Coordinates of N, CA, C and O and ligand atoms in Angstrom, one line a residue:
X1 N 73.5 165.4 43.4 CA 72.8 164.7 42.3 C 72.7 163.2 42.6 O 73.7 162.6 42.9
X2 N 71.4 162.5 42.4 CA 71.5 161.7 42.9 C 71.8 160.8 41.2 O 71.5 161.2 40.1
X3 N 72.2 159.8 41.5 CA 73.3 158.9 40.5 C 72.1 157.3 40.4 O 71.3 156.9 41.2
X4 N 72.5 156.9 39.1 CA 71.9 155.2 39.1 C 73.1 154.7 39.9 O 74.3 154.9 39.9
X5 N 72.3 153.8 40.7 CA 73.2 152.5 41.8 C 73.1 151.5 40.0 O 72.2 151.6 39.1
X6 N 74.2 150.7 40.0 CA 74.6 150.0 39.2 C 74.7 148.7 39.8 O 75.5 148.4 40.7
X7 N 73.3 147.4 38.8 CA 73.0 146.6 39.6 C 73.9 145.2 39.4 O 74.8 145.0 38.6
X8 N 73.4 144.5 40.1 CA 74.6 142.8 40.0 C 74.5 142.7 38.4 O 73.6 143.0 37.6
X9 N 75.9 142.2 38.1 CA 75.9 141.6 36.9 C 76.2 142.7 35.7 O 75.7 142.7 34.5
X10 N 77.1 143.8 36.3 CA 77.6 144.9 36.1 C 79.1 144.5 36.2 O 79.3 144.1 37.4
X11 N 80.1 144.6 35.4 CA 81.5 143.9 35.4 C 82.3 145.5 36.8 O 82.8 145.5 37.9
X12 N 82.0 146.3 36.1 CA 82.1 147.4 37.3 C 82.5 146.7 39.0 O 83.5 146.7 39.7
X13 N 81.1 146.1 39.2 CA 81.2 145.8 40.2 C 82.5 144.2 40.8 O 82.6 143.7 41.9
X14 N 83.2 143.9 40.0 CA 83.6 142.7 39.7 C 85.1 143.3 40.1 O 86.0 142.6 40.4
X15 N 85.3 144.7 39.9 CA 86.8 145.2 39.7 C 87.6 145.9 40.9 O 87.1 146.8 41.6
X16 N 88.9 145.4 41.0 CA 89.4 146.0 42.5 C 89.9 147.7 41.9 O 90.6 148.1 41.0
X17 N 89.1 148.5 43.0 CA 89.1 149.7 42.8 C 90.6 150.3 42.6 O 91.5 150.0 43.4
X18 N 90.6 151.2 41.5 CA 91.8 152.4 41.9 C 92.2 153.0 43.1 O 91.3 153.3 43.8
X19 N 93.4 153.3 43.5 CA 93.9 154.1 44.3 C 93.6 155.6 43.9 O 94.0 155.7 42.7
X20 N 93.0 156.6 44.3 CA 92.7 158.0 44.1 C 93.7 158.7 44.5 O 93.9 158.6 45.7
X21 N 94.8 159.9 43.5 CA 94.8 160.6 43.7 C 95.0 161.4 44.3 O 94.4 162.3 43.8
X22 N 95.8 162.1 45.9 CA 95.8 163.0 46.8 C 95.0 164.7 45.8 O 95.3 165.2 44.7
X23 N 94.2 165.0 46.8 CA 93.7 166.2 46.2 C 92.9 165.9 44.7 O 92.5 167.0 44.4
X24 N 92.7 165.4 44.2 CA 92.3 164.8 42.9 C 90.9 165.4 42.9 O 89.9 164.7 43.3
X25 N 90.8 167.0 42.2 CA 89.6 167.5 42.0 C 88.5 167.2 41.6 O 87.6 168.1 41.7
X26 N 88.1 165.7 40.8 CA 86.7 165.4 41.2 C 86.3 164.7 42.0 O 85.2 164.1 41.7
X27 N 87.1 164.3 43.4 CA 86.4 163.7 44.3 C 85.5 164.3 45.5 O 84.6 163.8 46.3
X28 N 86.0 165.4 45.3 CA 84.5 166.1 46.3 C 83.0 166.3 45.8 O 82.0 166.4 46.6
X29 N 83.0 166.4 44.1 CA 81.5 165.9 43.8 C 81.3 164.4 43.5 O 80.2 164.1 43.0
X30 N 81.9 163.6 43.6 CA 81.7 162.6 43.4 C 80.8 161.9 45.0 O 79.8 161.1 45.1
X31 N 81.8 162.6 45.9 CA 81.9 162.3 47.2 C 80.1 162.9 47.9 O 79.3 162.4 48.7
X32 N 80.0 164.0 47.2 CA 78.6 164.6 47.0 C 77.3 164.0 46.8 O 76.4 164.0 47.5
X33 N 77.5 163.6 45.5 CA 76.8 162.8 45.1 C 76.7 161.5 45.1 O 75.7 161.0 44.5
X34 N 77.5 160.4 45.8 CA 77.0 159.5 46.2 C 76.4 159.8 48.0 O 75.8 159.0 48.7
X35 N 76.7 160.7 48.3 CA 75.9 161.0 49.6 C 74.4 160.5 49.1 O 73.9 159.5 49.4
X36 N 73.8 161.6 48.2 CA 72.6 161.9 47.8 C 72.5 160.3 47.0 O 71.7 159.6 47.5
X37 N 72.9 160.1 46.4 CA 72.9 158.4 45.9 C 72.1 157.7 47.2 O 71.0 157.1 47.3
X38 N 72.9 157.9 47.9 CA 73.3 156.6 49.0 C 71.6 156.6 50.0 O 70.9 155.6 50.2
X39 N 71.2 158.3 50.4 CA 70.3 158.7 51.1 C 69.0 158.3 50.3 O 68.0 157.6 50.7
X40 N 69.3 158.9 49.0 CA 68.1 158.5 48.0 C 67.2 157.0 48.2 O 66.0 156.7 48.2
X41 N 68.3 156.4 48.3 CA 68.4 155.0 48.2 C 68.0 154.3 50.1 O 67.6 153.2 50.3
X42 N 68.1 155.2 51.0 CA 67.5 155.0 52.2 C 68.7 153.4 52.7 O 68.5 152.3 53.3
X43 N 69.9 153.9 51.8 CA 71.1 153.1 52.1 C 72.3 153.6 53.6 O 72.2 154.6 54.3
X44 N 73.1 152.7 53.8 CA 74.1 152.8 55.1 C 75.1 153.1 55.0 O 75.7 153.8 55.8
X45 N 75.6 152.6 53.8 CA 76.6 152.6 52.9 C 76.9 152.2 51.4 O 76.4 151.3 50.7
X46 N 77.8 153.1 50.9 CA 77.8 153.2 49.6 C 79.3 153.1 49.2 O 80.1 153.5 50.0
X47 N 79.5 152.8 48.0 CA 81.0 152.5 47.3 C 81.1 152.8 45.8 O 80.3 152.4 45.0
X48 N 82.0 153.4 45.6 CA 82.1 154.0 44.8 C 81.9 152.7 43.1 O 81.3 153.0 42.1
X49 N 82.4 151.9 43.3 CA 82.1 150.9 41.6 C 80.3 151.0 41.5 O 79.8 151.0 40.3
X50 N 79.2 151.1 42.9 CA 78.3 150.8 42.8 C 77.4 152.3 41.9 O 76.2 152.3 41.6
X51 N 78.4 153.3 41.6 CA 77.8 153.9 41.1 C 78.7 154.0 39.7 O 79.1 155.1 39.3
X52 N 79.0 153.2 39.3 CA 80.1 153.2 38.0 C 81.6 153.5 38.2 O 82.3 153.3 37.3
X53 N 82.1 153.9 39.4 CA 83.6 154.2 39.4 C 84.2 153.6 39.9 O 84.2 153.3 41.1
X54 N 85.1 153.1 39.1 CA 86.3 152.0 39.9 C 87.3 152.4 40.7 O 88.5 152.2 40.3
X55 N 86.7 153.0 42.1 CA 87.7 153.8 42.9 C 87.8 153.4 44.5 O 86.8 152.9 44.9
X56 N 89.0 153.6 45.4 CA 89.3 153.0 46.5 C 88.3 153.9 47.1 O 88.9 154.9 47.4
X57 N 87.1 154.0 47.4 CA 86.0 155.2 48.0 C 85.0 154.5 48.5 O 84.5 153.6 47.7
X58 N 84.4 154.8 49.6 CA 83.3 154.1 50.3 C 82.9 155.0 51.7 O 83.6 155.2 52.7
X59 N 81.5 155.6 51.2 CA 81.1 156.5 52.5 C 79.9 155.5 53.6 O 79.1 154.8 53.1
X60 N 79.9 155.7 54.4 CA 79.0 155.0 55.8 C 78.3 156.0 56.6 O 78.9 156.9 57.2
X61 N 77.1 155.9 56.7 CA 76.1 156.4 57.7 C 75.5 155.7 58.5 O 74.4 155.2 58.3
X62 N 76.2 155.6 59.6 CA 75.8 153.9 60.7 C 74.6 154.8 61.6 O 74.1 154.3 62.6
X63 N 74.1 156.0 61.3 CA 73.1 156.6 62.7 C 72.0 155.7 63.0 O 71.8 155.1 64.1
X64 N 71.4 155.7 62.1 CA 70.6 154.4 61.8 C 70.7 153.4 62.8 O 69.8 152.6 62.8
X65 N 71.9 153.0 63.9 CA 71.6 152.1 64.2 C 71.9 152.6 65.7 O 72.4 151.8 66.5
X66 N 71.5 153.7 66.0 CA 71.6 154.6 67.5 C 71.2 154.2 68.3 O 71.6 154.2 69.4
X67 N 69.8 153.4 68.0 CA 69.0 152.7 69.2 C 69.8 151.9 69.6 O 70.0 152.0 70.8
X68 N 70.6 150.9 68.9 CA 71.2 150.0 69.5 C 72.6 150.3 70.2 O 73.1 149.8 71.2
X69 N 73.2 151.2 69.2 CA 74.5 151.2 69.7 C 74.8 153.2 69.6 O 75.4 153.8 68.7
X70 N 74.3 153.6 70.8 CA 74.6 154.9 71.3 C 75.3 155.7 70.5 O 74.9 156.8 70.0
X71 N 77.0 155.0 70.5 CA 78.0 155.7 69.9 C 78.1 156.1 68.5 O 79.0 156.7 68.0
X72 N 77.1 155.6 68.0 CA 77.0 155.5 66.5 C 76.3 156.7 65.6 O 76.5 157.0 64.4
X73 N 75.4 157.4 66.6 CA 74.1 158.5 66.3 C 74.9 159.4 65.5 O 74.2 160.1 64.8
X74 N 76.1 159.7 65.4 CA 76.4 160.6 64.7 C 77.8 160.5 63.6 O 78.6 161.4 63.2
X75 N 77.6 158.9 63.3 CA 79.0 158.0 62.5 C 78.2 158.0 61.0 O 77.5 157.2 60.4
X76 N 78.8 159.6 60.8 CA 78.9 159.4 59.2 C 80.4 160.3 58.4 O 80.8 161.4 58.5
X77 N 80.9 158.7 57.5 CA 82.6 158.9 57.3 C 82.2 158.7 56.2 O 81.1 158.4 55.8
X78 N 83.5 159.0 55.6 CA 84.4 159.3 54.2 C 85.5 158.3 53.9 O 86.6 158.7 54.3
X79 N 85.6 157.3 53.4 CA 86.9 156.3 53.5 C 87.8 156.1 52.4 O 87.5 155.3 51.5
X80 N 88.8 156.8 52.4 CA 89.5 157.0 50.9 C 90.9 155.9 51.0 O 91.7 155.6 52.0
X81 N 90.9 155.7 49.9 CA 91.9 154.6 49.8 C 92.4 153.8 50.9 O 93.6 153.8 51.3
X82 N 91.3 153.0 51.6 CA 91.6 152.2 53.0 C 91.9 151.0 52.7 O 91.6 150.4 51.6
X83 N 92.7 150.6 53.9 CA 93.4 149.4 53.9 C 92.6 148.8 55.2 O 92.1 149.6 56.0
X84 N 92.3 147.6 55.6 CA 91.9 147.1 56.4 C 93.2 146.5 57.2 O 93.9 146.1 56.3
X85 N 93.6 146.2 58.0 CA 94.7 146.2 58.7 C 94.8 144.6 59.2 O 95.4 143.5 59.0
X86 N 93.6 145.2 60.1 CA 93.5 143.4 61.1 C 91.8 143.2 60.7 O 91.2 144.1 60.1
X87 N 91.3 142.2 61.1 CA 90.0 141.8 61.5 C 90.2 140.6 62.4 O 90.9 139.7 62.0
X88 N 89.6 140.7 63.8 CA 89.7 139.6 64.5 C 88.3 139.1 65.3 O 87.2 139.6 65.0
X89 N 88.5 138.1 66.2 CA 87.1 138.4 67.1 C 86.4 136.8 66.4 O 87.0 136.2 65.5
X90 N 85.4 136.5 67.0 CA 85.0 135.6 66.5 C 83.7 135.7 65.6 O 82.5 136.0 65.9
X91 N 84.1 135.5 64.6 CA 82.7 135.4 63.3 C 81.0 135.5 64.1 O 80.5 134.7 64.8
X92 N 80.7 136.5 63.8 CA 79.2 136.6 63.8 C 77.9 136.6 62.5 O 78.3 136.5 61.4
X93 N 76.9 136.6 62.7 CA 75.9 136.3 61.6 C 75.3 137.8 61.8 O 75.3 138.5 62.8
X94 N 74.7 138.0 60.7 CA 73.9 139.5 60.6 C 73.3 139.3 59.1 O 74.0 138.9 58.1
X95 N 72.2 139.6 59.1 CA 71.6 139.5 57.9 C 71.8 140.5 57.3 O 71.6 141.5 58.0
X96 N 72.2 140.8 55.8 CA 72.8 141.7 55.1 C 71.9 142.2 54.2 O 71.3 141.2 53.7
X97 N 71.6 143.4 53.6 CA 71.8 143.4 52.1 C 72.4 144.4 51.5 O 73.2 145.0 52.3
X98 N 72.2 144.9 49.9 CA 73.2 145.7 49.6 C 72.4 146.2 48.3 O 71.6 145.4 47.9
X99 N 72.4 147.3 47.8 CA 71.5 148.2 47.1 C 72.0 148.0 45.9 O 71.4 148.7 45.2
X100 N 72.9 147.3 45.3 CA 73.3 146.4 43.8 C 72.3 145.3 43.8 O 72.1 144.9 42.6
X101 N 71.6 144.7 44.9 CA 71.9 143.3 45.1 C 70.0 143.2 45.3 O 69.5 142.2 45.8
X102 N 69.1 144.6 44.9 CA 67.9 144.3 45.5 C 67.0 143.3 46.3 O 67.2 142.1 46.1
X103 N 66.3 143.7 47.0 CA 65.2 142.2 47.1 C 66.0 140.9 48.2 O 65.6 140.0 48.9
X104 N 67.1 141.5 47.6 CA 67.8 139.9 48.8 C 69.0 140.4 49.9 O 70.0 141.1 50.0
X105 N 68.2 139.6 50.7 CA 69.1 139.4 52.4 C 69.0 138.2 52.6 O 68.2 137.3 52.3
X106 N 70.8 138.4 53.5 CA 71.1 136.7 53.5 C 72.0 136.9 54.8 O 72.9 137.7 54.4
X107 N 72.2 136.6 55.8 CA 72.6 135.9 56.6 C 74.5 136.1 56.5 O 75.1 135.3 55.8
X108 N 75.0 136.9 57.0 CA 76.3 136.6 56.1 C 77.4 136.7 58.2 O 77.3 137.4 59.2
X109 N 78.4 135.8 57.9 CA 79.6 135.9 58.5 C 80.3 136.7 58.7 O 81.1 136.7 57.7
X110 N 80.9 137.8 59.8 CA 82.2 138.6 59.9 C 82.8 138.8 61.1 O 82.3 138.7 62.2
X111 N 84.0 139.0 60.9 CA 84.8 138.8 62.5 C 84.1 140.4 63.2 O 83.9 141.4 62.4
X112 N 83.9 140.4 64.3 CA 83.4 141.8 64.7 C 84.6 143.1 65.4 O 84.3 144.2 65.9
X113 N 85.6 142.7 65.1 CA 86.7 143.9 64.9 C 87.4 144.1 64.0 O 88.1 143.1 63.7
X114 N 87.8 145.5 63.2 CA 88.5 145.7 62.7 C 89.7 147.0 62.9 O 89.4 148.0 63.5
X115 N 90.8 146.9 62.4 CA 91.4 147.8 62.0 C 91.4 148.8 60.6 O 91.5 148.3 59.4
X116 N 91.4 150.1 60.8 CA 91.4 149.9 58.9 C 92.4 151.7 58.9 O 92.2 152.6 59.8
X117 N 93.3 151.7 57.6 CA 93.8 152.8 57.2 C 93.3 153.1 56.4 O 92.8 152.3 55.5
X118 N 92.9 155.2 56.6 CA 92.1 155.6 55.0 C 92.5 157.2 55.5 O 92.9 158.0 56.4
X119 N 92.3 157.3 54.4 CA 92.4 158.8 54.5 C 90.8 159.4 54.0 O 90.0 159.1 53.2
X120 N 90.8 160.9 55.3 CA 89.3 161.2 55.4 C 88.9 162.4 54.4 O 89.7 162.9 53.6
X121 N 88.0 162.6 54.6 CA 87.7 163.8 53.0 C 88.6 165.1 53.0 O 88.5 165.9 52.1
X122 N 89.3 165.2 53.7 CA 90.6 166.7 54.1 C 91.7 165.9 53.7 O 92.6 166.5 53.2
X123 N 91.7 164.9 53.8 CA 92.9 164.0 53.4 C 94.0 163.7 54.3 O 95.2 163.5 53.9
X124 N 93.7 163.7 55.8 CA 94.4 162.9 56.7 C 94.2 161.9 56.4 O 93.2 161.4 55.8
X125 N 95.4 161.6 57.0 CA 95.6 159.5 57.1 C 95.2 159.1 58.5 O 95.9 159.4 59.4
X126 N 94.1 158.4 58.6 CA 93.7 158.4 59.9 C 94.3 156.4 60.6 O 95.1 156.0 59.8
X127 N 94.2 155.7 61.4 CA 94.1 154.3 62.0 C 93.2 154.4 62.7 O 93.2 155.2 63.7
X128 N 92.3 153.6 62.4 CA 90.9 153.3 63.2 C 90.4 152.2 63.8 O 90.3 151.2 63.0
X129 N 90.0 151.9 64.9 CA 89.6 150.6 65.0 C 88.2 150.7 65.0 O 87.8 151.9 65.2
X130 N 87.1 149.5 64.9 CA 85.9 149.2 64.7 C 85.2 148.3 65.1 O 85.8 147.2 64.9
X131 N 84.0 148.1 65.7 CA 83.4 147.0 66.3 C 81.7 147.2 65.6 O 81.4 148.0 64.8
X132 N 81.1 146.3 66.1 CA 79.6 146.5 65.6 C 79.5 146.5 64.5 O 80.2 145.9 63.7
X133 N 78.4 147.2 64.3 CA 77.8 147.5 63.0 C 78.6 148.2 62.1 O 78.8 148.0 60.9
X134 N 79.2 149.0 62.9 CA 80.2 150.1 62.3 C 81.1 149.3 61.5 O 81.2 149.6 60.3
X135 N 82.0 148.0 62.0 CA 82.6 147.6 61.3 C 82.0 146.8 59.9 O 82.3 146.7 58.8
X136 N 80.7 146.1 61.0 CA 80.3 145.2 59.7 C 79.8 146.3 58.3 O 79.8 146.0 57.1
X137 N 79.4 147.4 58.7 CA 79.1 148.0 57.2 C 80.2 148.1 56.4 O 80.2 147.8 55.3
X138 N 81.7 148.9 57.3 CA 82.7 148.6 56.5 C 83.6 147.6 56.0 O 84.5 147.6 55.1
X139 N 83.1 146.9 56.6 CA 83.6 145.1 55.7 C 82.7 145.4 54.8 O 83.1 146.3 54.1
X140 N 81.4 144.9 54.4 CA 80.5 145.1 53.6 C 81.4 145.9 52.3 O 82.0 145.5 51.3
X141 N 81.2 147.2 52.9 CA 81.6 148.5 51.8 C 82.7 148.1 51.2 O 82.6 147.9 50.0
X142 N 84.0 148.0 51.8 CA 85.3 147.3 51.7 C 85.4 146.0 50.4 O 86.1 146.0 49.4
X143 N 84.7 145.4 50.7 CA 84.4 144.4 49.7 C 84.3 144.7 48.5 O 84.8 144.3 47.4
X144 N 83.3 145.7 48.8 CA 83.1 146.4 46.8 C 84.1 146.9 46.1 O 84.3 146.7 44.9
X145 N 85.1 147.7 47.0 CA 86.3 148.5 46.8 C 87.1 147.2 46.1 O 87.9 147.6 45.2
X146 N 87.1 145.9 46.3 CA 87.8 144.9 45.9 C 87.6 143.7 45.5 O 88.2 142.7 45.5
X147 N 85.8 144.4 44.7 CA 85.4 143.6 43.8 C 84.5 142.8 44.0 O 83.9 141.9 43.3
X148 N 84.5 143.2 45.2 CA 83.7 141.2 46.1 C 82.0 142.0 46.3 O 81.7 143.2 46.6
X149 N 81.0 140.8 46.1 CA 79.6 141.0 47.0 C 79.4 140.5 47.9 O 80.2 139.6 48.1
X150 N 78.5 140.5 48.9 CA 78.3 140.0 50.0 C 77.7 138.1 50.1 O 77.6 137.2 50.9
X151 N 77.5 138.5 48.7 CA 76.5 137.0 48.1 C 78.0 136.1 48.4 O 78.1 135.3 49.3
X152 N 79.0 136.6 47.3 CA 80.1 135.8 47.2 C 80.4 135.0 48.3 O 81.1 134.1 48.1
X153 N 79.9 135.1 49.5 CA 80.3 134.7 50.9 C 79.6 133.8 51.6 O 79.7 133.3 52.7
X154 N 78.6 133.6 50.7 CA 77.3 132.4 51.1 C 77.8 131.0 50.7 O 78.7 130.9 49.8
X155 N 77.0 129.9 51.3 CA 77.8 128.7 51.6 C 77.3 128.3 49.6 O 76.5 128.9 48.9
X156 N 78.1 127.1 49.4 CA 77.6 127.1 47.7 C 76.2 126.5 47.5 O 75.6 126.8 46.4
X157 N 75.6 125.6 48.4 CA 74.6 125.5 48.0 C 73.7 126.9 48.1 O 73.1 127.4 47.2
X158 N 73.9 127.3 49.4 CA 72.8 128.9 48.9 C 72.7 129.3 47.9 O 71.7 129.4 47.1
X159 N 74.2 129.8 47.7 CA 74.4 130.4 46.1 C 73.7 129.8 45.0 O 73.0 130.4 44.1
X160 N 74.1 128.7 45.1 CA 73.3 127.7 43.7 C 71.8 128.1 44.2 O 71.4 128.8 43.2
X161 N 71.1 128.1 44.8 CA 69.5 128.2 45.1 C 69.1 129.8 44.7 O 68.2 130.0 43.9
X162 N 69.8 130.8 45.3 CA 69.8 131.9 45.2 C 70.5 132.3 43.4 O 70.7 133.5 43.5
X163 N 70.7 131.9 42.5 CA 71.1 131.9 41.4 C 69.9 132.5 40.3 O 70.1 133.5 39.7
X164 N 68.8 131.9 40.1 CA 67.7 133.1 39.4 C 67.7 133.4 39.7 O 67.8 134.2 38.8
X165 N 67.4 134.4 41.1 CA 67.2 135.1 41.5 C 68.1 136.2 41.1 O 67.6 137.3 40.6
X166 N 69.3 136.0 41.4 CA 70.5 136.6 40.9 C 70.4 137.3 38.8 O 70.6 138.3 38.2
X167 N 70.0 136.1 38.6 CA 69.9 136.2 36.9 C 69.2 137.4 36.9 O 69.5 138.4 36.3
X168 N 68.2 137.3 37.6 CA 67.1 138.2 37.3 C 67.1 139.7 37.6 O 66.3 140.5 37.3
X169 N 68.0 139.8 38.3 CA 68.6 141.4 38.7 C 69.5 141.5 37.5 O 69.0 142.3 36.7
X170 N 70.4 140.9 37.0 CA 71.0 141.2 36.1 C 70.1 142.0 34.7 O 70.3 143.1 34.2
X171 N 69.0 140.9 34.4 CA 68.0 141.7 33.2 C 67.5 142.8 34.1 O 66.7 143.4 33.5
X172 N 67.7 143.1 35.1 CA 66.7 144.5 35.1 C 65.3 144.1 35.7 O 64.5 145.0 35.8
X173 N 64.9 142.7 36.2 CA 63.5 142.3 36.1 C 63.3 142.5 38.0 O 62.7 141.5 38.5
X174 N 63.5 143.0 38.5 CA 62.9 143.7 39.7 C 62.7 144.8 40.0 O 63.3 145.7 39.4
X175 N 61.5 145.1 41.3 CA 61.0 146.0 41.6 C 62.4 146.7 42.6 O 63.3 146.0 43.2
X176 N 62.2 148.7 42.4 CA 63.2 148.9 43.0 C 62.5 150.2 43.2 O 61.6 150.6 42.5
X177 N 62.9 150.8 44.2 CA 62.2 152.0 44.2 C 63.4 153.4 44.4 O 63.1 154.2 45.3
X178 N 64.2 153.6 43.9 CA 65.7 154.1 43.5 C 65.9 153.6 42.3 O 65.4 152.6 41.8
X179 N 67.0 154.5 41.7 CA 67.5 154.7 40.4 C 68.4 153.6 40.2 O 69.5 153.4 40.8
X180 N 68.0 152.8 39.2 CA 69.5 152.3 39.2 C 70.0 151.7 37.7 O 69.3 152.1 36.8
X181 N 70.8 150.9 37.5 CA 71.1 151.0 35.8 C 71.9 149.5 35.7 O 72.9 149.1 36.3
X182 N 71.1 148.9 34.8 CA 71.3 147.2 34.8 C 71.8 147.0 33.2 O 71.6 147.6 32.2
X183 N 73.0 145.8 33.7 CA 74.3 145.5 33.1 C 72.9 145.2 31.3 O 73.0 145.9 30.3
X184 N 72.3 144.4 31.5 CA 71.8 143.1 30.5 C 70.0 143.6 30.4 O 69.1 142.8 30.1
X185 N 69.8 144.6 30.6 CA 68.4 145.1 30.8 C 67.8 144.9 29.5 O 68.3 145.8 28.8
X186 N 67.1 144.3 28.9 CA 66.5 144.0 27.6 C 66.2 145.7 27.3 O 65.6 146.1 26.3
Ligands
LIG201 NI1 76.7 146.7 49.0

């Protein structure tokens, strides 16, 4: 079922997610249905506050980026209550966006390795490491789990410039072509 994405300016989105539960019977449709969210949405990755739930959960579908990076054609995960471990490497730029956050891409900073602890939809505890895209979507995703947007990471003058713009997702007043459900929508 595909779900409203819940847009900027949604306190949801502002909150460091819960820890879930081992076995915790509604996370396999939840886990479901933000698939179909996420696809709907012609998204990469998805996190769980973005569809109303304030939970340590965030799924990634990096195929999408096969041309570039081979190993990826078939990188689609499940990340349950993950810890990020390390991030090292030297900061790179990648233009971002994020399906809370319509209409805007910006340019954003991240170290290009990570480590990260999570447990996968069977509920092993897995240690992973990450590079590329792969990681940067999960920094991205990661962030939501802990409250954070990708905006938050732009230098202050951007932010200040980029600010109606912002306002204006909050009322609801852009074009979107996916479901989604606004904090202040007149
Ligand atoms: Ni996002």
């Amino acid at each position: 079922m595909v779900l409203p994405i819940v847009g900027y300016g949604d306190p949801v989105l502002r909150k460091v997610g819960e820890e879930i539960e081992e076995n915790d019977p509604h996370i396999k449709e939840l886990i479901k249905n933000m698939w179909d969210t996420m696809y709907n949405a012609n998204g990469v990755g998805l996190a769980a506050p973005q569809v109303g739930k304030s939970l340590r959960l965030f799924i990634v579908d990096a195929s999408t980026f096969e041309e570039d990076e081979p190993e990826l054609a078939n990188f689609k995960k499940v990340f349950i209550n993950p810890i990020i471990l390390e991030e090292t490497g030297k900061e790179w730029p990648y233009n971002e966006g994020c399906l809370s956050v319509p209409g805007i891409r910006e340019d954003i900073d991240r170290k290009p390795v990570i480590t990260i602890e999570y447990y996968n939809e069977k509920w092993e505890l897995l240690e992973e490491t990450y590079t590329g895209m792969a990681a940067r979507i999960i920094q991205h995703e990661y962030d939501h789990i802990e409250g954070k947007l990708f905006t938050d990471l732009l230098p202050p003058l951007k932010k200040k410039l980029l600010k109606p713009r912002l306002d204006k997702i909050v009322k609801g007043d852009v074009k979107i072509h996916y479901r989604m459900r606004f904090f202040n929508r007149k």
